[in-house]
Amino acid sequence: MHLFPIVVAACGVYASHAAQGKKPKSPTIPTVKIIDVLSSNGNFSSFLLSLQRSGLVDVLEDYENVTVLAPTNEAFDAIGVSHLKLDQDTLDQFIVDAPITSANVSGVEIYNSLNAKGSPYIKDVHIPVLFDNTDDSFMIENSEVVYPDLLAPSSNAVVQGLDSLLTNRKHSLCDYFADVGDLWSDVSFSLFAHLLTANDYCKKVKFSNVTMLLPSDEHASHNVNDVEYAYLINERGLKDRAILLNNYVLEGITGGNLPQTLRRNLNGDEVILSSRHSGEEIVVNNSSHAMNSNYLLSDGILHYFDSRILESPKKPIFTPRSYMIGLNRSDFVDEIDFRKLSSLIDNVTIPQTVFLVRDTSVSANGQLKNELLYQFAEGKLDLDHEMLADSKFCSQPSLGHCQKIKVGIVGGGMTVINDHSIIYPERYEVGNTYIYLVDDDIPTPPKLEHALGPMDRCAETLQYLDHFGFLKFKANKGNGYTVFLPTSDAWNRLDLTLTYLTANMKKMSKVLRNMQLNGLVYSDFEGQREISTGNDDSIMIEHQPESDIISINGTAELPFTFASQVLFKDGVAYPVDRVLIPDTVDISMLDLMETIDADEFINILKLVGYEDLLTNGNYSFIVPSTGALVMDNITAQSDPDFLVKFASLHILPGDAIKKVMACEPIIPTLLNDTHLSCHRLASGGLVLTIIEGNDHETRILRKGFTTDDTGLLLIDKPINPKWMDHPGTAPIHLHLPLVAILVGIVLGMALLASIITCCFVLTVGDTEPDEENRDGTVDETTPLAEPVEGSSDGYGSYEPQAPVEPVTKGFSERYSTHSTTQAMDCPRPI
Ligand SMILES: *[C@@H]1O[C@H](CO)[C@@H](O)[C@H](O)[C@H]1NC(C)=O
Ligand SMILES: *[C@@H]1O[C@H](CO)[C@@H](O)[C@H](O)[C@H]1NC(C)=O
Ligand SMILES: *[C@@H]1O[C@H](CO)[C@@H](O)[C@H](O)[C@H]1NC(C)=O
Ligand SMILES: *[C@@H]1O[C@H](CO)[C@@H](O)[C@H](O)[C@H]1NC(C)=O
Ligand SMILES: *[C@@H]1O[C@H](CO)[C@@H](O)[C@H](O)[C@H]1NC(C)=O
Ligand SMILES: *[C@@H]1O[C@H](CO)[C@@H](O)[C@H](O)[C@H]1NC(C)=O
């Protein structure tokens, strides 16, 4: 019916045809062209007017083999205009490049418009147009076809009358994604959109004339984790980003009602597209169904998926480098490249662990090669326990091997590197590399003096070492050094001995050298090993598994724990609670006497013939200074008998000195039948009284020890024989009848029992001295007791809280020990 000419139509265009004299033939030869169709139907007058006003009537007149998408007058009315200003490009969007009637369209079909300027990047991409014909409706794009299939046979054309205007120009693909915003509220596609657009990627690679299969965020994130994603959207990840994206970009615009259609993605892989529901739903590889299909852009088509799209998309090979970039440490990567260490971060096969500073404000710029290498450790390390890891910084000349990294676990389960930087729990794994983030920089172990801060408890040792130049560690054939660093407390406990040593630098230097071992003894050392000291003496060290102490020559013990070890440039150091004095250093009683004003005391000893005892090595001395003697009017001029008693009272035989140090209640002296008793002041100081005397007491001011383990105690005032109950009489027991002796024994037993009761728990040691001892059987030749707990340590400390310990025989022979072997807290300042 439409083919019949409607000759009465009052249209200028038609009139012009008529004027050309074709009118008579019209009834027999149909010459209905597109314009005829439009002008003969009153519904299109606004469209026609628009064509006229835009001067496009002639253009349309010439089109053949096309479909014209003609908006009806209602479409113009709906937006309140009488006509539109059109240009040819816009007009061409209304023209499909083939005559299509509704009968040709089954479901969703995609055709090309005549507008070939769809792409900003390549020529001749025709803007696609979507037809959707079902039993219920016939739609073109979003418009309903209200007057379908008006034929213009002379032009071999079809006019489709639409109820709305198709003037919304489609975006190009890249423009569309550039401001995609929150297009999808339920299912987000922003990850993919971001990959496409970050760093203007889409525009750079000029995606155009393509079909995109978009995975939702949920499924995009199956392909890559957060760090990988951060890397991919980084400028440096472009190449790898392409590999990932190109899986989902197919050449050409494909959509609508499709038979099985083979397409290639930009990686060159084949992808089969097909459709269901008459083209409403696109299916990939016969398995993945799009949730939204056929979204047309001027140079592309989008199909959205909320399910896995491809079985095995091509993935970029992520490397430690990728991860470091993804973790925002491009500066580190740059520095690695600059130092020509790139292979460390590009090789995915080497088993290694990297400690990366998380804080981007700690820049890697300008880091030295060694510092960079120190952030890499050999092997894939699970940091669930304390360990010494081997770093890749291996060129320290004083060390024969690579610098270690101390990974400690501190209170609360935090993992800490070199007692300084905290390691975050999360671990990244890429290839054979583990990456841990740390909160602060990880400098290579510094020089010893810097490994231990100036404020900590080892400062005194460092000062001594510095004084002797012992802080300059030479490259000792790559053996490295192990240094024991006595704490300030340990030095202070030496007291007079230290005074002597500091006045005798040669000996002091030997003491210090003795605690610097040539060789590395890390806390994981087990078993026995011979090692030389800085004095070139050979010593034997031994460490049992799990033990907190290391034994030196089987005699001395030093604390030796993982936590206390401090790594430094040339080795490892251990803060210790005692000073070891080597065999080669002799400190005699006379040496100690030099440190105090003992002239008058020595004079008295000479006078009474006890001079030899000074050098005998078996006696300890309680010494009042000359000043104190003069004060008490005790001088070489005093009565000789008095002086003998006086001197004897100030000499302790054998290991009686240990009893003083342990502050025991009964301490024998050289004076027969006369004992001292020690008690502790609240302040911690020790005072001595004569048991067989009145309440007078003297206070121990200082102490010192010889290498024979005898001691010198400086006291504030002399122990005066006059303090004794019967200073002038002979020993009491000579005058006692047998009964009295028996009574004495009973009383002694009672005393012993009470001492044991009172002190057993505390001392566990047996306080053997009893009534018999008072008979004078205690002297330098009679051992009072087997190693007595609390007194075994010849250099016991004053401190009331200082613990005591059992020690093997010979322990105190050469080495001074001053308190328990506990790991010393000697931390680095943070
Ligand atoms: C609009 O088109 C329809 C179908 O071609 C026709 O029946 C109707 O008369 C037209 N209306 C006007 C006002 O020309
Ligand atoms: C229209 O199609 C016919 C036959 O298919 C062809 O001969 C003619 O050249 C085409 N016209 C245009 C303008 O392409
Ligand atoms: C668009 O892609 C298809 C499929 O690869 C191709 O055949 C066609 O030539 C392309 N068009 C342009 C203008 O490049
Ligand atoms: C990297 O830094 C940016 C800001 O500087 C931040 O938004 C992002 O979360 C960081 N990425 C990672 C993995 O820490
Ligand atoms: C000190 O001792 C001497 C002799 O032992 C004696 O002559 C003198 O009076 C004493 N002086 C005092 C103040 O006790
Ligand atoms: C002390 O007693 C022993 C034996 O009991 C005796 O050999 C020694 O001479 C006495 N010492 C003194 C100073 O009386």
GROMACS .gro file of C-alpha atoms and ligand atoms in nm, residues 610 644 648 670-672 775-777 779, ligand 6:
model
   24
  610TYR     CA    1  10.239  -1.074  10.897
  644VAL     CA    2   9.903  -0.855  11.686
  648SER     CA    3   9.478  -1.078  11.320
  670LEU     CA    4   9.301  -1.500  11.181
  671LEU     CA    5   9.250  -1.429  11.552
  672ASN     CA    6   9.166  -1.759  11.720
  775ASP     CA    7   8.717  -2.358  11.940
  776GLY     CA    8   8.944  -2.224  11.677
  777THR     CA    9   8.919  -2.518  11.442
  779ASP     CA   10   9.134  -2.145  11.004
  836LIG     C1   11   9.548  -2.040  11.698
  836LIG     O1   12   9.524  -2.178  11.721
  836LIG     C2   13   9.614  -2.267  11.651
  836LIG     C3   14   9.575  -2.410  11.683
  836LIG     O2   15   9.460  -2.412  11.756
  836LIG     C4   16   9.758  -2.238  11.694
  836LIG     O3   17   9.844  -2.323  11.619
  836LIG     C5   18   9.789  -2.093  11.666
  836LIG     O4   19   9.916  -2.063  11.708
  836LIG     C6   20   9.690  -2.002  11.734
  836LIG     N1   21   9.716  -1.868  11.693
  836LIG     C7   22   9.727  -1.770  11.779
  836LIG     C8   23   9.756  -1.636  11.724
  836LIG     O5   24   9.714  -1.787  11.896
   0.00000   0.00000   0.00000
